Coordinates of C-alpha atoms and ligand atoms in Angstrom, one line a residue:
M1 CA 30.3 35.1 -28.7
A2 CA 26.9 35.0 -30.4
S3 CA 24.8 31.8 -30.1
L4 CA 21.7 30.9 -32.1
L5 CA 18.5 30.0 -30.3
I6 CA 16.3 27.8 -32.4
S7 CA 12.7 26.8 -31.5
G8 CA 12.3 23.7 -33.5
G9 CA 9.3 21.8 -35.0
R10 CA 8.0 24.3 -37.5
P11 CA 7.7 23.3 -41.1
L12 CA 9.7 25.4 -43.6
C13 CA 7.5 26.8 -46.3
G14 CA 7.9 29.6 -48.8
E15 CA 10.6 30.7 -51.3
I16 CA 14.1 32.2 -50.9
K17 CA 16.9 33.2 -53.2
I18 CA 20.2 31.3 -52.7
Q19 CA 23.2 33.6 -52.2
G20 CA 26.4 33.6 -54.3
S21 CA 28.9 30.8 -53.9
K22 CA 31.7 31.1 -51.3
N23 CA 33.9 28.6 -53.0
A24 CA 33.5 30.2 -56.4
V25 CA 34.1 33.8 -55.4
L26 CA 37.2 33.3 -53.2
P27 CA 39.3 32.0 -56.1
L28 CA 38.0 34.8 -58.3
M29 CA 39.0 37.3 -55.7
A30 CA 42.6 35.9 -55.8
A31 CA 42.5 35.8 -59.6
A32 CA 41.6 39.6 -59.7
L33 CA 45.2 40.2 -58.5
L34 CA 46.4 39.0 -61.9
L35 CA 44.4 41.6 -63.7
P36 CA 45.7 45.2 -63.7
G37 CA 42.4 47.2 -63.5
T38 CA 39.0 46.8 -61.8
T39 CA 37.4 43.4 -61.7
R40 CA 33.7 43.4 -60.7
L41 CA 32.1 40.3 -59.1
S42 CA 28.3 40.7 -58.9
G43 CA 26.1 38.6 -56.6
C44 CA 29.1 38.3 -54.2
P45 CA 28.0 36.9 -50.8
R46 CA 28.6 39.1 -47.7
I47 CA 30.3 36.4 -45.6
S48 CA 33.2 36.6 -43.3
D49 CA 35.5 34.6 -45.6
V50 CA 35.0 37.2 -48.3
A51 CA 35.8 40.0 -45.8
A52 CA 38.9 38.2 -44.7
M53 CA 40.1 37.7 -48.3
A54 CA 39.3 41.3 -49.1
E55 CA 41.6 42.4 -46.2
L56 CA 44.4 40.3 -47.6
L57 CA 43.9 41.8 -51.1
E58 CA 44.1 45.3 -49.6
Q59 CA 47.3 44.4 -47.8
V60 CA 49.0 43.6 -51.1
G61 CA 47.9 46.9 -52.6
A62 CA 44.5 46.2 -54.2
R63 CA 41.5 48.5 -53.5
V64 CA 38.3 46.7 -52.6
S65 CA 34.9 48.2 -52.4
W66 CA 31.2 47.3 -52.6
E67 CA 28.6 48.6 -55.0
E68 CA 25.4 47.0 -53.7
D69 CA 26.0 43.3 -54.2
T70 CA 29.0 43.8 -56.5
L71 CA 32.5 43.5 -55.1
C72 CA 34.9 45.7 -57.0
I73 CA 38.6 44.9 -56.9
D74 CA 41.0 47.4 -58.3
A75 CA 44.4 45.7 -58.7
A76 CA 46.1 48.4 -60.7
T77 CA 49.1 48.1 -58.4
V78 CA 50.1 45.0 -56.4
H79 CA 53.1 44.6 -54.2
P80 CA 53.9 41.3 -52.5
I81 CA 54.3 42.3 -48.8
P82 CA 54.5 39.4 -46.4
L83 CA 51.1 38.2 -45.2
K84 CA 50.9 37.4 -41.5
Q85 CA 49.3 34.4 -39.9
E86 CA 46.8 36.5 -37.9
D87 CA 45.3 37.3 -41.4
T88 CA 46.0 34.2 -43.5
R89 CA 44.5 31.9 -40.8
K90 CA 41.0 33.6 -41.1
T91 CA 40.3 31.7 -44.4
R92 CA 41.7 28.6 -46.0
A93 CA 41.4 30.4 -49.4
S94 CA 44.4 32.6 -48.4
I95 CA 46.6 29.9 -49.9
L96 CA 45.3 30.9 -53.3
L97 CA 47.2 34.2 -53.0
L98 CA 50.4 32.2 -53.4
G99 CA 49.6 31.4 -57.0
A100 CA 48.1 34.8 -57.8
L101 CA 51.0 36.8 -56.3
L102 CA 53.5 34.6 -58.0
G103 CA 51.7 35.0 -61.3
R104 CA 51.6 38.8 -60.9
T105 CA 54.8 39.7 -59.1
Q106 CA 57.0 36.5 -59.3
C107 CA 57.3 36.6 -55.5
C108 CA 55.2 35.7 -52.5
E109 CA 55.9 35.5 -48.7
M110 CA 53.0 34.4 -46.5
A111 CA 52.1 32.5 -43.4
Y112 CA 50.4 29.1 -43.7
P113 CA 46.6 29.3 -44.3
G114 CA 43.8 28.6 -41.8
G115 CA 40.2 27.5 -42.3
C116 CA 37.9 25.1 -40.4
A117 CA 39.5 22.3 -38.4
I118 CA 38.1 19.4 -40.4
G119 CA 41.2 17.4 -41.0
S120 CA 45.0 17.8 -41.5
R121 CA 44.7 20.0 -44.6
P122 CA 48.3 19.9 -45.9
I123 CA 49.4 22.0 -48.9
D124 CA 52.0 19.6 -50.4
L125 CA 50.1 19.3 -53.7
H126 CA 50.0 23.1 -54.1
L127 CA 53.7 23.4 -53.5
K128 CA 54.5 20.4 -55.8
A129 CA 52.6 22.1 -58.6
L130 CA 54.4 25.4 -58.2
R131 CA 57.8 23.8 -58.1
G132 CA 56.9 21.8 -61.2
M133 CA 56.2 25.0 -63.0
G134 CA 59.7 26.3 -62.2
Y135 CA 59.1 28.3 -59.0
T136 CA 61.4 28.0 -56.0
V137 CA 59.6 27.4 -52.7
W138 CA 61.1 27.5 -49.2
E139 CA 59.0 26.1 -46.4
R140 CA 60.0 27.5 -43.0
E141 CA 57.7 28.9 -40.4
E142 CA 56.3 30.8 -43.3
L143 CA 56.2 30.2 -47.1
F144 CA 58.6 32.0 -49.5
C145 CA 58.1 31.5 -53.2
E146 CA 59.8 33.3 -56.1
G147 CA 60.9 32.8 -59.7
K148 CA 59.5 32.9 -63.2
G149 CA 57.4 30.1 -64.4
I150 CA 58.6 28.0 -67.3
A151 CA 56.5 26.9 -70.2
G152 CA 55.9 23.3 -71.1
A153 CA 55.5 21.9 -67.6
D154 CA 53.4 18.7 -67.0
I155 CA 52.0 18.6 -63.5
Y156 CA 50.5 15.4 -62.1
F157 CA 48.1 15.5 -59.1
T158 CA 48.0 12.4 -57.0
F159 CA 44.6 13.6 -55.6
P160 CA 42.3 16.1 -57.3
S161 CA 42.7 18.9 -54.8
V162 CA 40.4 21.8 -55.5
G163 CA 42.7 24.4 -54.0
A164 CA 45.9 23.0 -55.6
T165 CA 44.2 22.9 -59.0
Q166 CA 43.1 26.5 -58.6
N167 CA 46.6 27.6 -57.4
A168 CA 48.2 25.9 -60.4
L169 CA 45.7 27.6 -62.7
L170 CA 46.4 31.0 -61.3
T171 CA 50.1 30.6 -61.7
A172 CA 49.9 29.1 -65.2
A173 CA 47.7 31.9 -66.3
T174 CA 50.7 34.2 -66.7
I175 CA 53.2 31.7 -68.0
Q176 CA 53.9 32.3 -71.7
G177 CA 53.4 29.0 -73.4
E178 CA 51.6 25.8 -72.4
T179 CA 51.2 24.2 -69.0
R180 CA 49.5 20.8 -68.7
L181 CA 47.7 19.8 -65.5
H182 CA 46.8 16.1 -65.1
G183 CA 44.3 14.6 -62.6
V184 CA 42.8 18.0 -61.6
A185 CA 39.7 18.6 -59.6
R186 CA 36.5 19.0 -61.6
E187 CA 34.4 20.9 -59.1
P188 CA 32.1 23.5 -60.6
E189 CA 34.2 26.2 -58.7
V190 CA 37.3 25.1 -60.7
Q191 CA 35.3 25.4 -63.9
V192 CA 34.1 28.9 -62.8
L193 CA 37.7 30.0 -62.3
C194 CA 38.7 28.6 -65.7
R195 CA 36.0 30.5 -67.5
F196 CA 36.9 33.7 -65.6
L197 CA 40.5 33.3 -66.7
Q198 CA 39.4 32.7 -70.3
K199 CA 37.5 36.0 -70.3
A200 CA 40.7 37.6 -69.0
G201 CA 42.7 36.3 -72.0
V202 CA 44.0 32.9 -70.9
R203 CA 43.5 30.0 -73.3
I204 CA 42.3 26.9 -71.4
D205 CA 41.3 23.6 -72.9
G206 CA 39.7 20.6 -71.1
I207 CA 37.4 22.6 -68.7
G208 CA 35.3 20.1 -66.7
T209 CA 37.6 17.2 -67.4
K210 CA 40.5 15.7 -65.4
N211 CA 43.2 17.3 -67.7
L212 CA 43.7 21.0 -68.4
K213 CA 45.9 22.7 -71.0
I214 CA 46.6 26.3 -70.1
K215 CA 48.3 28.8 -72.4
G216 CA 49.0 31.9 -70.3
S217 CA 49.3 35.5 -71.4
E218 CA 51.4 38.4 -70.3
V219 CA 48.5 40.9 -70.8
L220 CA 45.4 40.0 -68.9
M221 CA 42.2 42.1 -68.8
P222 CA 39.9 42.8 -65.9
V223 CA 36.6 40.9 -66.0
N224 CA 33.0 41.5 -64.9
E225 CA 31.6 38.2 -63.6
V226 CA 28.4 37.0 -62.0
V227 CA 29.0 34.8 -59.0
P228 CA 27.0 31.6 -59.4
S229 CA 24.6 30.3 -56.7
D230 CA 26.1 28.5 -53.8
R231 CA 25.4 24.8 -54.3
I232 CA 26.2 23.9 -50.7
V233 CA 23.9 26.6 -49.3
A234 CA 21.1 25.4 -51.7
G235 CA 21.9 21.8 -50.5
T236 CA 21.8 22.8 -46.9
Y237 CA 18.4 24.5 -47.2
L238 CA 17.0 21.6 -49.3
V239 CA 18.0 19.1 -46.6
A240 CA 16.6 21.4 -43.9
V241 CA 13.2 21.3 -45.5
L242 CA 13.3 17.6 -45.7
A243 CA 14.3 17.3 -42.0
A244 CA 11.9 19.8 -40.6
G245 CA 9.0 19.2 -43.0
G246 CA 7.4 21.7 -45.4
N247 CA 7.7 22.8 -49.0
A248 CA 10.0 25.4 -50.4
L249 CA 11.2 26.9 -53.7
L250 CA 14.9 27.7 -53.7
H251 CA 15.8 30.2 -56.4
C252 CA 19.2 29.2 -57.8
D253 CA 21.2 28.2 -60.9
C254 CA 23.0 25.2 -59.4
V255 CA 20.4 22.4 -59.7
R256 CA 22.5 20.1 -62.0
E257 CA 25.5 20.4 -59.7
L258 CA 23.5 18.9 -56.8
A259 CA 22.8 15.6 -58.7
A260 CA 24.9 13.5 -56.3
L261 CA 22.8 14.8 -53.4
V262 CA 19.4 14.8 -55.0
K263 CA 19.6 11.2 -56.3
P264 CA 19.9 9.5 -52.9
L265 CA 17.4 11.9 -51.4
R266 CA 14.8 11.0 -54.1
A267 CA 15.5 7.3 -53.6
A268 CA 14.6 7.9 -49.9
G269 CA 11.3 9.4 -50.9
A270 CA 12.0 13.2 -51.1
K271 CA 10.0 15.2 -53.6
I272 CA 12.5 17.3 -55.5
F273 CA 11.7 19.1 -58.7
E274 CA 14.1 20.9 -61.1
L275 CA 12.5 24.1 -62.4
P276 CA 13.8 26.8 -64.6
E277 CA 14.1 29.2 -61.6
G278 CA 15.6 26.7 -59.2
I279 CA 14.6 23.7 -57.0
R280 CA 11.3 22.9 -55.4
V281 CA 11.5 20.6 -52.4
G282 CA 8.6 19.0 -50.6
A283 CA 9.0 16.9 -47.5
G284 CA 5.8 14.7 -47.5
E285 CA 6.1 11.4 -45.6
R286 CA 9.1 10.6 -43.3
L287 CA 12.0 9.7 -45.5
T288 CA 13.5 6.2 -45.5
A289 CA 17.2 5.8 -44.7
L290 CA 19.8 7.0 -47.3
D291 CA 21.5 3.7 -47.5
Y292 CA 25.3 4.0 -47.9
L293 CA 26.8 7.3 -49.0
V294 CA 30.5 8.0 -49.6
T295 CA 32.0 11.4 -49.9
E296 CA 34.2 11.9 -53.0
P297 CA 35.5 14.6 -55.3
Y298 CA 33.0 16.1 -57.7
P299 CA 30.9 14.7 -59.3
G300 CA 30.6 12.4 -56.3
F301 CA 28.7 13.1 -53.1
P302 CA 30.3 16.3 -51.6
T303 CA 32.0 16.3 -48.3
D304 CA 30.6 19.8 -47.7
M305 CA 27.1 18.2 -47.5
Q306 CA 28.0 15.2 -45.3
S307 CA 27.3 16.9 -41.9
Q308 CA 23.9 18.3 -43.0
V309 CA 22.9 14.9 -44.4
M310 CA 23.9 13.3 -41.1
A311 CA 21.4 15.6 -39.4
L312 CA 18.7 14.5 -41.8
A313 CA 19.6 10.8 -41.6
A314 CA 19.2 11.1 -37.8
V315 CA 15.4 11.4 -38.3
C316 CA 15.0 9.1 -41.3
E317 CA 13.4 5.7 -41.0
G318 CA 16.1 3.0 -40.8
T319 CA 19.9 3.0 -40.9
T320 CA 22.1 5.2 -43.0
I321 CA 25.9 4.8 -43.3
L322 CA 28.0 7.8 -44.2
E323 CA 31.6 7.2 -45.1
E324 CA 33.9 10.3 -45.1
R325 CA 36.9 10.0 -47.5
V326 CA 37.9 13.6 -47.9
F327 CA 38.2 15.4 -44.5
E328 CA 38.5 12.8 -41.7
A329 CA 37.5 15.1 -38.8
R330 CA 34.2 16.0 -40.3
L331 CA 32.4 13.2 -38.4
A332 CA 32.9 15.2 -35.2
T333 CA 29.4 16.7 -35.7
A334 CA 28.0 13.3 -34.7
A335 CA 28.8 13.9 -31.0
Q336 CA 26.8 17.1 -31.0
L337 CA 23.8 15.5 -32.8
K338 CA 23.9 12.8 -30.2
R339 CA 23.2 15.4 -27.5
M340 CA 20.0 16.0 -29.4
G341 CA 19.1 12.3 -29.1
A342 CA 20.5 11.1 -32.5
K343 CA 21.7 7.5 -32.5
I344 CA 25.0 7.6 -34.3
Y345 CA 27.9 5.1 -34.0
L346 CA 31.4 6.0 -35.4
E347 CA 33.6 3.3 -36.8
E348 CA 36.9 4.6 -38.3
N349 CA 35.8 7.0 -41.1
R350 CA 32.2 5.8 -41.1
A351 CA 29.1 7.0 -39.2
I352 CA 26.3 4.5 -38.7
I353 CA 23.1 6.4 -38.1
Q354 CA 19.9 4.8 -36.8
G355 CA 17.1 7.1 -37.4
V356 CA 14.9 8.2 -34.5
S357 CA 11.4 9.6 -35.0
R358 CA 12.3 13.0 -33.5
L359 CA 15.4 14.9 -32.2
R360 CA 15.0 17.0 -29.0
G361 CA 16.4 20.5 -28.5
A362 CA 19.7 20.7 -26.6
A363 CA 22.7 23.0 -26.0
V364 CA 25.3 22.1 -28.7
E365 CA 28.5 23.6 -30.0
A366 CA 29.7 23.9 -33.6
G367 CA 33.4 23.2 -34.5
D368 CA 33.3 24.0 -38.2
L369 CA 31.1 25.7 -40.9
R370 CA 29.2 22.8 -42.3
G371 CA 28.9 21.1 -38.9
A372 CA 27.3 24.3 -37.6
A373 CA 24.8 24.2 -40.5
A374 CA 24.0 20.6 -39.6
L375 CA 23.3 21.5 -36.0
V376 CA 20.9 24.3 -37.3
I377 CA 19.1 21.6 -39.3
G378 CA 19.0 19.4 -36.2
G379 CA 17.6 22.3 -34.2
L380 CA 14.9 23.2 -36.8
S381 CA 13.6 19.6 -36.9
A382 CA 13.8 19.0 -33.2
E383 CA 11.2 19.3 -30.5
G384 CA 11.9 22.2 -28.2
E385 CA 14.7 24.7 -28.0
T386 CA 18.3 24.3 -29.3
L387 CA 21.1 26.7 -28.2
L388 CA 23.9 26.6 -30.7
A389 CA 27.3 28.0 -29.7
G390 CA 29.9 28.8 -32.3
Y391 CA 27.6 30.9 -34.6
S392 CA 30.6 32.7 -36.0
Y393 CA 31.4 29.5 -38.1
I394 CA 28.1 30.0 -39.9
L395 CA 29.1 33.5 -40.9
R396 CA 32.0 32.1 -42.9
G397 CA 29.7 30.7 -45.5
Y398 CA 26.1 31.7 -44.9
E399 CA 25.2 35.3 -45.5
D400 CA 22.2 35.4 -43.2
I401 CA 20.9 32.1 -42.1
V402 CA 18.5 33.7 -39.6
R403 CA 17.0 35.8 -42.4
D404 CA 16.6 32.9 -44.8
F405 CA 15.1 30.4 -42.3
T406 CA 12.8 33.1 -40.9
A407 CA 11.5 33.8 -44.4
L408 CA 10.6 30.1 -44.5
G409 CA 8.6 30.3 -41.3
A410 CA 11.2 29.0 -38.8
E411 CA 11.7 30.5 -35.3
L412 CA 15.3 31.3 -34.6
R413 CA 17.3 34.3 -33.3
L414 CA 20.7 35.4 -32.2
T415 CA 21.5 35.7 -28.5
E416 CA 24.6 36.6 -26.6
S417 CA 23.8 34.3 -23.7
R418 CA 25.3 30.8 -23.3
Ligands
UD1_1 C1 37.8 23.0 -51.0 C2 36.6 23.8 -50.5 C3 36.0 23.0 -49.4 C4 35.7 21.6 -49.8 C5 36.9 20.9 -50.4 C6 36.7 19.5 -51.0 C7 37.2 26.1 -50.9 C8 37.5 27.4 -50.4 N1 37.0 25.1 -50.1 O1 38.8 23.0 -50.0 O2 34.8 23.6 -49.0 O3 35.3 20.8 -48.6 O4 37.5 21.7 -51.5 O5 35.6 19.6 -51.9 O6 36.9 26.0 -52.1 N2 45.1 17.6 -49.7 C9 46.4 17.2 -49.6 N3 47.4 18.0 -50.0 C10 47.2 19.2 -50.5 C11 45.8 19.7 -50.7 C12 44.8 18.9 -50.3 O7 46.6 16.1 -49.2 O8 48.1 19.9 -50.9 C13 44.0 16.8 -49.3 C14 43.2 17.4 -48.1 O9 43.8 17.1 -46.9 C15 41.8 16.7 -48.3 C16 41.7 16.6 -49.8 O10 43.0 16.7 -50.3 O11 41.8 15.4 -47.7 C17 40.8 17.6 -50.4 O12 41.3 18.9 -50.2 P1 41.1 20.1 -51.3 O13 40.3 19.6 -52.4 O14 42.4 20.7 -51.5 O15 40.2 21.0 -50.4 P2 40.3 22.6 -50.3 O16 40.7 23.2 -51.6 O17 41.1 22.9 -49.1

């Protein structure tokens, strides 16, 4: 297994382009199954989650190919063969094939999804939505779903789950007549899926709000779509510059979506400027503590940035408290940062972080994608060398973190040794 060797303590300066969004493109790949013909997704990131999803699409009959940075999905024919756990466990987004296959073929048989171990990750809200739309769902060792959706359903979400909202949208897209979803997730990636489905011929009202009205269509058309910038990758690099020092321009189109991250960082003294081409971030003086941050559904502070912000807070002046309300196991990164000298105390779902002036390099091990990114940030800001095991987690969501940080002047490389 590959590890990452980071020589910390160098400021990050320069400019880089932020890759396409993982969480936006995965639902679009599932949605392509609804569209008989070739869908083109340009600016698609080359990450392992996309590769895993592409394999699943091919298993059900789609043909997937790359034309430079465009992913082409030809879904002229789709057949719902059972999807096995060895494949569905490679990405959490495999659960979206449930809604897409039901919509296209009225039938789906698949193993439960995988993804990073960041909490219990149930799928009850997904199944409740599908049942509410008239489908029959059997939960055994695997999932079996079939039926024809009925128009006029009202689905109420008790929590605004991103994946469950997307699954309901995918299924409702083919139901003739109106489906109403109440209490949905408002994440930008849900909005991207809505607009994609609109282009394909689905009528959707309420995009960006908690309630969506969907009027499906039997005939859907393939779509050419540009994948937006990955707001979490942009946020990760922004936080890295603040932790390691330096000044960088991040070319991206997701500045507004980062508001819940940028606001507390500015309050702590960070110099962050919104520009037409992206975000400029300058480290300047050592930041003060970030006060009290709570992870929440969008537009709140994103759980996907909690670990990286923990790495930054570890070197801010004063005490920061991070409360994790979405994925309970995400505070596990604290134990690894402590190996680097961070002073972090865990109390239930809260991390109390007393900033130290400098972390020191250490051997650490990642247990999930964003936790791995946080440890890279810790390593970049630390004095000395950090050896990070579990590099494969990074590949799930970051196209080439070595390329990007090297372009900003960091010293890091892959190594097989551990
Ligand atoms: C998506 C993102 C992930 C992000 C998360 C929250 C993708 C591929 N992944 O994950 O990066 O961290 O949103 O912003 O887009 N829940 C239930 N029952 C369900 C579904 C979810 O209880 O049926 C709970 C989960 O345990 C969790 C919370 O709802 O506590 C949020 O989960 P959800 O929004 O569904 O996250 P994902 O779609 O899995």
